[in-house]
Coordinates of C-alpha atoms and ligand atoms in Angstrom, one line a residue:
M1 CA 10.5 -23.1 53.7
S2 CA 10.2 -26.8 52.6
A3 CA 11.3 -29.8 54.4
P4 CA 14.9 -30.9 53.8
L5 CA 14.9 -33.9 51.4
S6 CA 15.3 -37.3 53.3
P7 CA 19.2 -38.8 53.8
V8 CA 18.3 -41.3 51.1
E9 CA 17.3 -38.7 48.2
K10 CA 21.1 -37.4 49.0
I11 CA 22.7 -40.9 48.6
K12 CA 20.7 -41.2 45.4
T13 CA 21.9 -37.7 44.0
Q14 CA 25.6 -38.6 44.8
S15 CA 25.4 -42.1 43.8
R16 CA 26.3 -41.5 39.9
L17 CA 23.3 -43.3 38.7
L18 CA 23.4 -46.0 41.8
R19 CA 26.8 -46.9 41.3
G20 CA 27.8 -45.3 44.8
T21 CA 31.1 -47.0 45.8
L22 CA 29.0 -50.4 45.9
A23 CA 32.0 -52.2 43.7
E24 CA 34.5 -51.1 47.1
S25 CA 32.0 -52.1 49.4
V26 CA 31.6 -55.4 48.0
A27 CA 35.3 -55.9 47.4
D28 CA 36.4 -55.1 50.8
P29 CA 37.4 -58.4 52.7
L30 CA 37.8 -56.6 56.0
T31 CA 33.8 -56.8 56.6
G32 CA 30.5 -58.8 55.6
A33 CA 28.8 -55.4 55.1
L34 CA 28.8 -52.5 53.2
R35 CA 29.6 -49.2 53.5
E36 CA 26.1 -47.5 55.1
D37 CA 25.3 -45.3 51.7
D38 CA 25.8 -48.5 49.7
T39 CA 23.1 -50.3 51.9
Q40 CA 20.5 -48.4 50.0
L41 CA 22.0 -48.3 46.8
I42 CA 22.1 -52.0 46.7
K43 CA 17.9 -52.3 46.6
F44 CA 17.7 -51.0 43.2
H45 CA 20.6 -53.9 42.5
G46 CA 17.5 -56.3 44.0
S47 CA 19.4 -57.2 47.0
Y48 CA 18.9 -56.0 51.0
Q49 CA 21.8 -56.3 53.9
Q50 CA 20.7 -58.3 56.7
D51 CA 21.8 -60.0 59.4
D52 CA 21.1 -63.4 61.2
R53 CA 18.6 -61.8 64.3
D54 CA 18.5 -65.5 66.0
L55 CA 22.4 -64.8 65.9
R56 CA 22.5 -60.9 66.8
E57 CA 22.5 -61.5 71.0
E58 CA 25.4 -64.2 70.8
R59 CA 27.6 -62.3 68.2
R60 CA 27.8 -59.3 70.4
L61 CA 28.2 -61.5 73.5
Q62 CA 31.4 -62.3 71.0
K63 CA 31.9 -59.1 70.3
L64 CA 32.0 -60.3 66.6
E65 CA 30.0 -58.1 64.1
P66 CA 26.4 -59.4 63.0
A67 CA 26.0 -62.4 60.6
Y68 CA 25.7 -60.2 58.1
S69 CA 24.3 -62.0 54.5
F70 CA 22.0 -61.0 51.9
M71 CA 18.8 -61.7 50.5
I72 CA 18.6 -61.2 46.8
R73 CA 15.3 -60.7 45.5
T74 CA 14.5 -61.4 41.3
R75 CA 12.5 -59.5 38.5
L76 CA 9.8 -62.3 37.4
P77 CA 7.2 -59.8 35.5
G78 CA 3.7 -62.6 36.5
G79 CA 5.8 -64.6 37.7
I80 CA 7.0 -67.0 35.0
A81 CA 10.2 -68.9 35.1
T82 CA 11.1 -71.8 32.8
P83 CA 12.3 -75.3 33.9
A84 CA 16.1 -74.5 33.3
Q85 CA 15.4 -70.8 34.8
W86 CA 14.0 -72.8 38.6
R87 CA 16.7 -75.1 38.0
A88 CA 19.0 -72.5 38.0
M89 CA 17.4 -70.5 41.5
D90 CA 17.6 -74.1 42.7
D91 CA 21.2 -74.6 42.0
V92 CA 21.7 -71.1 43.4
A93 CA 19.7 -71.9 46.7
T94 CA 22.3 -74.8 47.1
T95 CA 25.6 -73.2 46.4
F96 CA 25.3 -69.7 47.5
A97 CA 22.0 -69.0 50.0
N98 CA 20.5 -70.6 53.1
G99 CA 19.5 -73.8 51.1
T100 CA 15.6 -73.0 50.2
L101 CA 14.0 -70.8 47.6
R102 CA 11.5 -68.2 48.7
L103 CA 8.3 -67.7 46.8
T104 CA 6.9 -64.1 47.1
T105 CA 3.4 -62.0 47.3
R106 CA 4.9 -60.4 44.3
Q107 CA 5.4 -63.2 42.1
A108 CA 9.5 -63.4 42.4
F109 CA 12.1 -65.5 43.8
Q110 CA 13.9 -64.5 47.1
V111 CA 17.1 -66.2 48.5
H112 CA 18.5 -65.5 51.6
G113 CA 22.0 -65.8 53.1
V114 CA 24.0 -65.2 50.6
V115 CA 27.4 -63.8 52.0
K116 CA 29.2 -60.7 50.7
R117 CA 32.0 -62.2 48.8
E118 CA 29.7 -64.4 46.9
L119 CA 27.0 -61.7 45.9
K120 CA 28.8 -61.5 42.3
A121 CA 28.7 -64.8 41.6
T122 CA 24.8 -65.3 43.0
I123 CA 23.9 -62.3 40.6
A124 CA 25.9 -63.6 37.8
A125 CA 24.4 -67.0 38.0
M126 CA 21.0 -65.5 38.3
N127 CA 21.6 -63.7 35.0
A128 CA 23.2 -66.4 33.0
A129 CA 19.9 -68.0 33.7
L130 CA 18.2 -65.0 32.0
I131 CA 16.8 -63.5 35.5
D132 CA 18.0 -60.4 36.5
T133 CA 17.4 -58.4 39.8
I134 CA 17.1 -54.9 39.0
A135 CA 14.7 -52.7 40.5
A136 CA 13.4 -55.8 42.3
C137 CA 13.9 -53.3 45.4
G138 CA 14.6 -49.5 45.8
D139 CA 12.6 -46.6 44.6
V140 CA 11.5 -47.4 41.6
N141 CA 8.9 -49.8 39.8
R142 CA 9.0 -52.7 41.2
N143 CA 8.0 -56.5 40.0
V144 CA 4.9 -56.4 37.9
V145 CA 2.6 -58.4 38.9
A146 CA 0.1 -60.2 36.7
S147 CA -3.1 -62.7 37.4
S148 CA -1.9 -66.3 36.9
H149 CA -5.1 -68.6 37.1
A150 CA -6.3 -68.1 33.4
G151 CA -5.6 -71.6 32.1
G152 CA -3.1 -70.5 29.4
S153 CA -6.0 -68.7 27.8
D154 CA -5.0 -65.9 25.0
L155 CA -5.9 -63.3 27.5
E156 CA -3.7 -64.7 30.6
A157 CA -0.6 -64.4 27.5
E158 CA -2.1 -60.7 26.7
V159 CA -1.9 -59.8 30.1
L160 CA 1.5 -61.4 30.9
R161 CA 2.9 -59.8 27.7
W162 CA 1.7 -56.7 29.1
S163 CA 3.0 -56.9 32.1
R164 CA 6.7 -57.7 30.8
R165 CA 6.3 -54.4 28.6
L166 CA 5.1 -52.5 31.7
S167 CA 8.5 -53.7 33.8
E168 CA 10.6 -53.1 30.9
H169 CA 9.1 -49.7 30.0
L170 CA 9.6 -48.7 33.7
L171 CA 13.4 -49.9 34.6
P172 CA 16.0 -47.5 35.3
R173 CA 18.3 -47.2 32.5
S174 CA 21.4 -47.1 34.2
T175 CA 24.1 -49.5 33.4
A176 CA 25.7 -49.6 36.9
Y177 CA 23.6 -53.2 37.3
Y178 CA 25.9 -54.8 34.4
E179 CA 29.0 -52.6 35.6
I180 CA 29.3 -54.0 39.1
W181 CA 27.8 -57.4 39.1
L182 CA 28.1 -58.6 35.2
D183 CA 31.9 -56.9 34.7
G184 CA 30.1 -54.9 32.1
K185 CA 28.1 -57.8 30.1
K186 CA 24.5 -58.7 30.0
Y187 CA 23.2 -62.1 28.9
V188 CA 20.8 -62.6 26.1
D189 CA 19.0 -65.1 24.7
S190 CA 21.4 -67.1 22.4
G191 CA 18.4 -68.4 20.5
D192 CA 19.6 -72.3 21.4
G193 CA 17.6 -72.5 24.8
G194 CA 20.7 -71.0 26.8
S195 CA 22.5 -67.4 27.1
R196 CA 25.3 -65.5 26.1
A197 CA 26.8 -62.4 27.6
V198 CA 27.3 -59.2 25.4
S199 CA 29.0 -56.0 26.3
V200 CA 27.4 -53.1 27.5
D201 CA 27.9 -49.3 27.3
T202 CA 28.2 -48.4 31.0
A203 CA 29.7 -45.0 29.7
H204 CA 26.3 -43.1 28.7
D205 CA 23.6 -43.2 31.1
V206 CA 20.5 -41.4 31.4
E207 CA 17.1 -41.9 33.0
P208 CA 14.4 -40.1 30.9
I209 CA 11.7 -41.6 32.6
L210 CA 12.7 -41.9 36.3
G211 CA 15.3 -39.0 36.6
P212 CA 18.6 -39.0 38.1
T213 CA 17.0 -39.3 41.9
Y214 CA 14.4 -41.9 41.0
L215 CA 11.4 -42.1 42.3
P216 CA 10.8 -40.9 46.1
R217 CA 9.6 -44.3 47.6
K218 CA 9.1 -47.8 45.9
F219 CA 6.3 -48.1 43.6
K220 CA 4.1 -51.0 42.4
A221 CA 2.3 -51.9 39.6
G222 CA -0.2 -55.0 38.7
I223 CA -2.7 -55.8 35.9
A224 CA -5.5 -58.2 37.3
L225 CA -7.4 -60.4 34.8
P226 CA -11.2 -60.7 36.5
P227 CA -13.0 -62.4 37.9
V228 CA -9.7 -63.4 39.7
N229 CA -8.0 -60.9 41.9
D230 CA -5.1 -62.8 43.2
V231 CA -2.6 -59.6 42.6
D232 CA -4.5 -57.9 44.9
V233 CA -5.1 -54.6 42.7
F234 CA -6.1 -52.1 44.7
A235 CA -3.2 -52.8 46.9
Q236 CA -1.0 -51.6 44.3
D237 CA 0.3 -48.2 43.7
L238 CA -0.6 -48.4 39.6
G239 CA -3.2 -51.0 38.9
F240 CA -4.8 -52.2 35.6
I241 CA -7.9 -54.1 35.2
A242 CA -8.2 -55.8 32.2
I243 CA -11.5 -55.6 30.8
V244 CA -13.0 -58.0 28.5
A245 CA -15.7 -57.8 25.6
D246 CA -16.6 -60.2 23.2
G247 CA -13.8 -62.8 24.5
R248 CA -11.1 -60.1 23.6
L249 CA -9.1 -57.6 25.6
S250 CA -11.0 -54.3 25.2
G251 CA -8.5 -51.9 27.6
F252 CA -7.8 -51.6 31.2
N253 CA -9.7 -49.7 33.9
L254 CA -6.6 -47.7 35.7
V255 CA -6.4 -47.5 39.9
A256 CA -4.2 -45.4 41.5
G257 CA -2.6 -44.7 44.8
G258 CA -2.9 -48.1 46.7
G259 CA -0.5 -49.4 49.5
M260 CA -0.7 -51.0 52.2
G261 CA 2.3 -49.9 54.6
A262 CA 1.8 -47.9 58.1
T263 CA 3.6 -47.6 61.5
H264 CA 1.8 -48.7 64.7
G265 CA 0.4 -45.5 66.8
E266 CA 1.2 -42.9 63.9
P267 CA -2.0 -42.0 62.2
A268 CA -0.5 -40.1 59.5
T269 CA 0.3 -43.3 57.9
Y270 CA -1.8 -45.8 57.1
A271 CA -3.1 -48.6 54.4
R272 CA -5.3 -47.3 51.5
L273 CA -7.3 -49.0 48.6
A274 CA -6.2 -47.6 45.2
S275 CA -8.7 -45.6 43.5
L276 CA -10.7 -46.2 40.2
I277 CA -9.7 -43.6 37.8
G278 CA -10.8 -44.3 34.3
F279 CA -10.6 -46.8 31.4
L280 CA -8.4 -46.8 28.3
P281 CA -7.7 -49.1 25.6
P282 CA -4.6 -51.4 25.4
E283 CA -2.3 -49.3 23.3
R284 CA -2.2 -46.5 26.0
L285 CA -0.9 -48.8 29.0
L286 CA 2.6 -47.3 28.9
E287 CA 1.8 -44.0 28.3
V288 CA -0.6 -43.9 31.2
A289 CA 1.8 -45.9 33.0
Q290 CA 4.7 -44.0 32.5
T291 CA 2.8 -40.8 33.2
V292 CA 1.5 -41.7 36.6
V293 CA 4.8 -42.5 37.4
E294 CA 6.1 -38.9 36.2
I295 CA 3.4 -37.5 38.6
Q296 CA 4.8 -39.4 41.7
R297 CA 8.3 -38.7 40.5
D298 CA 7.4 -35.2 40.5
F299 CA 5.2 -34.4 43.3
G300 CA 6.1 -37.2 45.9
D301 CA 7.5 -36.3 49.1
R302 CA 11.2 -36.4 49.0
S303 CA 11.6 -35.3 52.8
N304 CA 9.3 -37.7 54.5
R305 CA 9.9 -41.5 53.1
K306 CA 6.7 -42.4 55.7
H307 CA 4.9 -40.2 53.9
A308 CA 6.4 -40.8 50.3
R309 CA 4.3 -43.2 48.3
L310 CA 1.7 -42.3 45.6
K311 CA -1.5 -42.8 48.4
Y312 CA 0.1 -39.6 50.2
T313 CA 0.2 -37.5 47.0
I314 CA -3.2 -38.3 46.1
D315 CA -4.6 -37.6 49.5
D316 CA -2.9 -34.8 50.2
R317 CA -3.4 -32.7 47.0
G318 CA -7.0 -34.8 46.5
L319 CA -8.2 -37.0 43.9
P320 CA -9.7 -34.1 41.6
W321 CA -5.9 -32.9 41.7
F322 CA -4.9 -35.9 40.5
H323 CA -7.6 -36.8 37.8
E324 CA -6.4 -33.0 36.3
E325 CA -2.7 -33.4 36.1
L326 CA -3.2 -37.0 35.1
A327 CA -5.6 -35.6 32.3
R328 CA -3.6 -32.6 31.5
R329 CA -0.3 -34.6 31.0
L330 CA -2.4 -37.2 28.6
G331 CA -3.7 -34.0 26.6
G332 CA -7.4 -35.2 28.4
P333 CA -9.6 -37.7 30.4
L334 CA -9.9 -40.9 30.4
A335 CA -12.9 -42.9 29.9
P336 CA -15.0 -43.8 32.8
P337 CA -14.0 -46.7 34.3
Q338 CA -15.7 -49.8 32.9
P339 CA -17.8 -52.6 35.0
F340 CA -15.9 -55.5 36.2
R341 CA -16.7 -58.2 39.1
F342 CA -13.7 -59.6 41.1
T343 CA -15.3 -63.3 42.8
G344 CA -11.7 -63.6 44.8
S345 CA -8.3 -62.8 45.5
G346 CA -6.9 -66.5 46.3
D347 CA -5.4 -69.2 44.2
R348 CA -7.3 -72.2 42.0
F349 CA -5.9 -74.9 43.7
G350 CA -5.6 -78.2 42.1
W351 CA -5.1 -79.8 38.4
Y352 CA -7.3 -77.9 35.7
Q353 CA -7.2 -78.1 32.0
G354 CA -6.6 -74.7 30.7
E355 CA -8.3 -73.0 27.4
N356 CA -5.0 -74.3 25.3
G357 CA -5.9 -78.1 26.3
L358 CA -2.9 -78.0 28.6
W359 CA -3.0 -78.6 32.2
Q360 CA -2.3 -76.5 35.3
V361 CA -1.9 -77.8 38.8
T362 CA -1.7 -75.0 41.5
L363 CA 0.3 -76.4 44.5
R364 CA 0.2 -75.1 48.2
I365 CA 3.5 -73.6 49.5
P366 CA 2.8 -72.2 53.1
S367 CA 4.8 -68.8 52.8
G368 CA 6.3 -70.0 49.6
R369 CA 8.7 -71.2 51.5
I370 CA 10.3 -74.3 49.1
A371 CA 12.8 -76.4 51.3
D372 CA 13.8 -79.8 52.1
R373 CA 12.0 -80.1 55.7
G374 CA 9.0 -80.3 57.6
Q375 CA 6.4 -80.8 54.8
G376 CA 8.5 -82.9 52.9
P377 CA 11.5 -83.1 50.1
W378 CA 9.8 -79.9 48.3
R379 CA 12.7 -78.6 46.7
S380 CA 13.7 -82.2 45.6
G381 CA 10.7 -82.7 44.3
L382 CA 10.4 -79.6 42.4
R383 CA 13.8 -80.0 41.1
R384 CA 12.7 -83.4 39.9
I385 CA 9.5 -81.7 38.1
A386 CA 11.6 -79.4 36.5
E387 CA 14.2 -81.6 34.7
V388 CA 11.2 -83.1 33.3
H389 CA 8.5 -81.1 33.0
T390 CA 8.1 -79.2 29.2
G391 CA 5.8 -76.2 30.1
H392 CA 6.6 -73.4 32.7
F393 CA 6.1 -72.5 36.2
R394 CA 4.0 -69.4 37.6
L395 CA 4.8 -68.3 40.9
T396 CA 1.3 -66.8 42.4
P397 CA 1.0 -63.4 44.7
N398 CA -0.3 -65.8 47.1
Q399 CA 3.0 -67.2 47.3
N400 CA 2.2 -70.5 45.6
L401 CA 2.9 -72.2 42.6
V402 CA 1.5 -73.1 39.5
I403 CA 3.2 -75.9 37.2
A404 CA 1.5 -74.7 33.8
D405 CA 1.1 -75.9 30.5
I406 CA 1.5 -79.8 31.2
A407 CA 0.4 -82.0 28.4
T408 CA -1.9 -85.1 28.9
A409 CA 0.5 -87.7 28.0
D410 CA 3.3 -86.0 31.0
R411 CA 0.1 -85.8 33.7
P412 CA 1.0 -88.9 35.2
A413 CA 4.6 -88.8 35.6
I414 CA 4.2 -85.4 37.3
E415 CA 1.5 -86.5 39.2
A416 CA 3.3 -89.5 40.9
L417 CA 6.2 -86.9 41.5
L418 CA 4.0 -84.5 43.6
R419 CA 2.8 -87.7 45.2
E420 CA 6.4 -89.3 46.0
H421 CA 7.2 -85.8 47.4
Q422 CA 4.3 -84.8 49.4
L423 CA 3.9 -82.0 47.3
D424 CA -0.2 -82.8 47.2
L425 CA -0.7 -80.4 50.3
H426 CA -3.4 -78.4 48.7
E427 CA -5.6 -82.0 48.3
R428 CA -5.1 -82.5 52.0
A429 CA -5.2 -79.2 53.6
S430 CA -8.3 -77.5 55.1
P431 CA -9.4 -74.0 53.2
V432 CA -7.9 -72.0 56.1
R433 CA -4.2 -73.7 55.5
R434 CA -4.7 -73.5 51.8
D435 CA -5.1 -69.6 51.9
A436 CA -3.1 -68.5 54.7
L437 CA -0.5 -66.2 53.9
A438 CA 2.4 -64.8 56.3
C439 CA 5.4 -62.5 55.6
V440 CA 9.0 -63.6 55.9
A441 CA 9.5 -61.6 59.3
L442 CA 12.0 -63.3 61.6
P443 CA 15.1 -64.1 61.2
T444 CA 15.9 -62.3 58.1
C445 CA 13.6 -59.2 58.2
P446 CA 15.1 -56.4 60.4
L447 CA 11.8 -54.6 60.9
A448 CA 9.9 -57.7 62.1
M449 CA 8.5 -57.0 65.9
A450 CA 6.8 -60.6 65.9
E451 CA 7.0 -63.9 64.0
A452 CA 4.9 -64.4 60.8
E453 CA 6.1 -67.5 58.3
R454 CA 7.7 -69.5 61.2
Y455 CA 4.2 -68.9 63.5
L456 CA 2.1 -69.4 60.7
P457 CA 1.6 -73.5 60.8
E458 CA 0.8 -73.1 64.5
L459 CA -1.6 -70.4 64.0
V460 CA -3.3 -72.1 61.1
G461 CA -3.6 -75.1 63.4
Q462 CA -5.7 -72.9 66.3
L463 CA -7.8 -71.9 63.8
E464 CA -9.1 -75.1 62.6
R465 CA -9.4 -75.9 65.8
L466 CA -11.8 -73.4 66.8
L467 CA -13.5 -73.6 64.0
D468 CA -13.9 -76.9 64.1
K469 CA -15.4 -76.5 67.7
S470 CA -18.1 -73.7 66.5
G471 CA -19.4 -76.4 64.0
L472 CA -17.4 -74.5 61.1
A473 CA -14.9 -76.9 60.0
G474 CA -13.9 -76.4 56.3
E475 CA -15.3 -72.8 56.3
P476 CA -13.1 -71.0 54.1
L477 CA -11.7 -68.0 56.1
L478 CA -8.8 -65.7 54.5
A479 CA -6.2 -65.2 56.8
R480 CA -2.7 -63.3 56.6
M481 CA -0.5 -62.4 59.4
T482 CA 2.9 -60.1 58.9
G483 CA 5.4 -59.6 61.8
C484 CA 5.1 -55.5 62.0
P485 CA 2.4 -53.2 60.0
N486 CA 4.2 -52.9 56.6
G487 CA 2.0 -55.2 55.3
C488 CA 4.3 -57.4 53.0
A489 CA 1.4 -60.3 52.9
R490 CA -1.0 -57.4 52.4
P491 CA -3.1 -58.2 55.8
Q492 CA -5.2 -55.3 55.7
L493 CA -7.6 -57.2 52.3
A494 CA -7.8 -60.1 54.6
E495 CA -11.1 -60.9 56.5
L496 CA -8.8 -61.7 59.6
A497 CA -5.0 -61.0 60.2
L498 CA -2.8 -60.7 63.1
I499 CA -0.2 -57.9 62.6
G500 CA 2.8 -58.1 64.9
K501 CA 3.5 -55.4 67.5
A502 CA 6.2 -57.1 69.7
P503 CA 7.4 -60.1 70.3
G504 CA 4.5 -62.6 71.1
R505 CA 1.6 -59.9 70.6
Y506 CA -0.5 -58.6 67.6
N507 CA -2.8 -57.0 66.7
L508 CA -6.3 -58.6 65.4
Y509 CA -8.2 -57.0 62.3
V510 CA -11.6 -58.2 61.0
G511 CA -14.0 -57.4 58.7
G512 CA -12.2 -57.8 55.1
D513 CA -13.2 -59.5 52.2
S514 CA -11.9 -62.6 49.8
R515 CA -11.8 -60.6 46.9
G516 CA -9.3 -57.7 47.9
V517 CA -11.9 -54.7 47.3
R518 CA -12.0 -54.0 51.0
M519 CA -10.1 -53.3 54.0
N520 CA -10.7 -54.8 57.2
R521 CA -10.2 -52.9 60.6
L522 CA -8.5 -53.2 63.9
H523 CA -10.5 -54.8 66.4
R524 CA -8.4 -55.8 69.5
E525 CA -4.3 -54.6 70.0
N526 CA -1.4 -55.7 71.6
L527 CA -2.7 -59.5 71.9
D528 CA -0.3 -62.5 73.2
E529 CA -1.5 -65.6 71.9
T530 CA -3.8 -66.8 74.8
S531 CA -6.0 -63.8 74.6
I532 CA -5.9 -64.0 70.1
L533 CA -7.6 -67.8 70.8
T534 CA -9.8 -66.3 73.4
E535 CA -11.1 -63.7 71.3
L536 CA -11.4 -65.5 68.0
D537 CA -13.4 -68.2 69.8
R538 CA -16.1 -65.9 70.5
L539 CA -16.2 -64.4 67.2
F540 CA -16.7 -67.3 65.5
A541 CA -19.2 -68.9 67.8
Y542 CA -21.1 -65.5 67.3
W543 CA -20.6 -66.2 63.1
A544 CA -21.7 -69.5 63.6
R545 CA -25.0 -68.6 65.1
N546 CA -25.8 -65.1 63.5
R547 CA -24.5 -65.9 59.9
Q548 CA -26.9 -65.6 57.2
S549 CA -26.7 -68.8 54.7
Q550 CA -23.1 -69.5 53.6
E551 CA -22.2 -65.9 55.2
R552 CA -18.2 -65.5 55.0
F553 CA -16.4 -64.4 58.3
G554 CA -15.5 -61.0 57.2
D555 CA -18.7 -60.4 55.3
F556 CA -20.4 -61.2 58.4
V557 CA -18.4 -58.9 60.6
H558 CA -18.8 -56.0 58.3
R559 CA -23.0 -56.3 57.8
L560 CA -23.3 -56.2 61.4
W561 CA -20.7 -53.7 62.1
P562 CA -19.9 -51.8 59.1
A563 CA -18.1 -48.8 61.3
G564 CA -17.3 -48.4 65.0
P565 CA -16.5 -51.0 67.5
I566 CA -17.2 -54.7 67.3
D567 CA -19.4 -55.6 70.3
I568 CA -20.8 -58.8 70.6
G569 CA -21.2 -58.8 74.8
T570 CA -20.8 -62.3 76.2
G571 CA -21.3 -63.7 72.3
A572 CA -24.0 -65.9 73.8
G573 CA -26.9 -63.9 72.0
A574 CA -28.0 -63.5 68.5
A575 CA -27.8 -60.8 65.9
Ligands
LIG1 FE1 7.7 -55.7 51.9 C1 10.1 -53.9 53.4 C2 9.8 -58.6 52.5 C3 5.9 -57.8 50.0 C4 5.2 -53.3 52.0 N1 9.6 -56.1 52.4 C5 10.6 -55.3 52.7 C6 11.7 -55.7 53.4 C7 13.0 -55.6 52.3 C8 12.6 -55.6 54.8 C9 13.5 -54.4 55.0 O1 13.0 -53.0 54.5 O2 14.1 -54.2 55.3 C10 11.4 -57.3 54.0 C11 12.1 -58.4 53.7 C12 11.9 -59.7 54.3 C13 13.3 -60.8 54.3 O3 14.1 -61.1 55.2 O4 13.4 -61.7 53.3 C14 9.7 -57.9 53.0 N2 7.8 -57.7 51.1 C15 8.6 -58.9 51.4 C16 8.3 -60.1 50.9 C17 9.4 -60.9 50.5 C18 7.1 -60.5 51.6 C19 6.5 -61.9 51.6 O5 6.7 -62.7 52.3 O6 6.6 -62.5 50.1 C20 7.6 -59.2 49.8 C21 8.5 -59.5 48.2 C22 7.4 -58.9 47.1 C23 8.6 -58.7 46.0 O7 8.8 -60.0 45.5 O8 8.5 -57.5 45.5 C24 6.9 -58.1 50.2 N3 6.1 -55.7 51.0 C25 5.2 -56.7 50.1 C26 3.7 -55.9 49.6 C27 3.1 -56.8 48.8 C28 2.6 -56.3 48.0 O9 3.6 -55.9 47.1 O10 1.7 -56.7 47.0 C29 4.0 -55.1 50.7 C30 2.6 -54.2 50.8 C31 1.8 -53.2 49.7 C32 2.5 -51.9 49.6 O11 4.0 -51.6 49.3 O12 2.2 -50.9 50.2 C33 5.2 -54.6 51.5 N4 7.9 -54.1 52.4 C34 6.7 -53.2 52.4 C35 6.9 -52.3 53.3 C36 6.0 -50.6 53.9 C37 6.0 -49.9 52.6 C38 5.5 -48.9 52.9 O13 4.8 -47.8 52.1 O14 5.4 -48.3 54.7 C39 8.7 -52.1 53.6 C40 9.2 -51.2 54.6 C41 9.4 -50.1 53.7 O15 9.3 -50.0 52.5 O16 10.3 -48.9 54.4 C42 8.7 -53.3 53.0
LIG2 FE1 9.2 -57.6 57.8 FE2 7.1 -56.5 58.5 FE3 7.4 -57.2 55.5 FE4 6.5 -58.9 57.5 S1 5.7 -57.1 57.0 S2 8.3 -58.9 55.9 S3 8.2 -58.1 59.2 S4 8.5 -55.8 57.0

């Protein structure tokens, strides 16, 4: 007998293509929360119900319901936003959210702290700026990421076009979104720099690709443009690596079955790098992507949500099965993969002139948090830039920001604004500070077991101190941290990672690379800060003494201990 469907499958089945009782839940003035089933459905519309975990205990003692609010995530293929869209998101942050914008590891905006009665107005404000939130979360294809550092080249533009087409192609076709949030309207480009609302037929919905129960689990796609692997293509369920011949896009290598999420202590759950499958010409991208999605739709596990990503479908049935199933559905196998080479997964910071003659400047935004606090008046500064900038903004998969396509004549004004608002951290920060990532974690993420974003600045300070102590100041080191093993900052693809286990306690992972092609592995479990620093002090000292030439930390660890325990004894000897 097959295992029963998971409760979320039943909610989807009964939802009338993602409607459920969301409209009634949102309108109910008696609580700040949604009905339970609707908390699942709202994800497909780009939002999560959350509560402020810092206030939980206090509210409980006061016999109040938790401080419910909503996080809203945008769909922004390739992370592109116009200055007008930036201003609109900035307005949303002030008017409806907690006064900050969050750039995510998938090139999207998030706002936190929107209360239920303002959800509709918030989503409408984003849509009026031609930014929607459809499928930003939920069991669907999420925001499609695309490499963002080719400096406005034709290839970059082509990759971006494919990311948009892929996102559109795999979107749910249900009109529930327009019905619930926009009173049956949809915003379209008005052709004069603005938008206008047009009516949507909400009576005849079908889901030709996804089907009425959508996918078994979240699904992620991305396109990398070598040599940069900023999208961490091997972390995607469905990845495409652009192959360039004679300066032109000749096609893509397909990779499938990547995913980072796992659960502590449950070996049946694990992070997995996507497998390299084959090569396809550009014009087959949508067909191949759809076919991979349909395989996962038909074979993915709908009973156990911890075992429902494409990576498990592939591993359960075997990679040869996946090749055969794909070939059967496509009417023949793909060509063998073409050679490619990645040099790094980090961002290209600072100023550089693109192939199009325009300037790009990549800013360091720790954890993607844009606020007027701590680091300086960053939100105000970017607002001022969005008022004069004539190019666009590009959110990177490393939570940073490119101000793209700046004319030479406009550069001094932008530079002055960056300086005035202390937005020049990329010039001041050490490599480890520049490249580090942390997920959101506390206080908004309900799954966080430990701090991440709020702890990152302090942790990086400690890493800098330890590197300095071992004579390694200024060395690049890719460090990432998350508040739990779900992997939202893709920590498994860092040279050094801390993954939250309990308040103040982390598992320490080492040995990944800086190109996003090799995962790290567990070194020590359940460490408090003192033990983390003691262990890293020993490891860094050993690395400093025994590295070959400019060997990076992750490569060093991997060379010495390609498998098995990492044992440096007292840490005093040579390798
Ligand atoms: Fe994530 C769940 C934040 C990228 C794997 N992720 C969550 C939730 C929604 C918590 C929840 O389920 O209630 C977090 C909301 C926190 C908050 O308060 O904002 C959350 N994930 C994020 C973001 C904002 C992290 C960031 O600091 O930027 C990223 C939003 C990306 C976007 O714009 O769409 C984010 N999440 C990722 C990534 C990285 C990526 O996709 O490149 C991963 C690892 C890749 C993967 O999916 O395997 C990731 N998030 C997860 C998982 C584990 C999934 C799994 O297969 O086990 C969960 C939990 C779940 O789905 O059950 C999760
Ligand atoms: Fe939350 Fe865990 Fe994702 Fe961090 S990794 S945002 S703690 S789900």
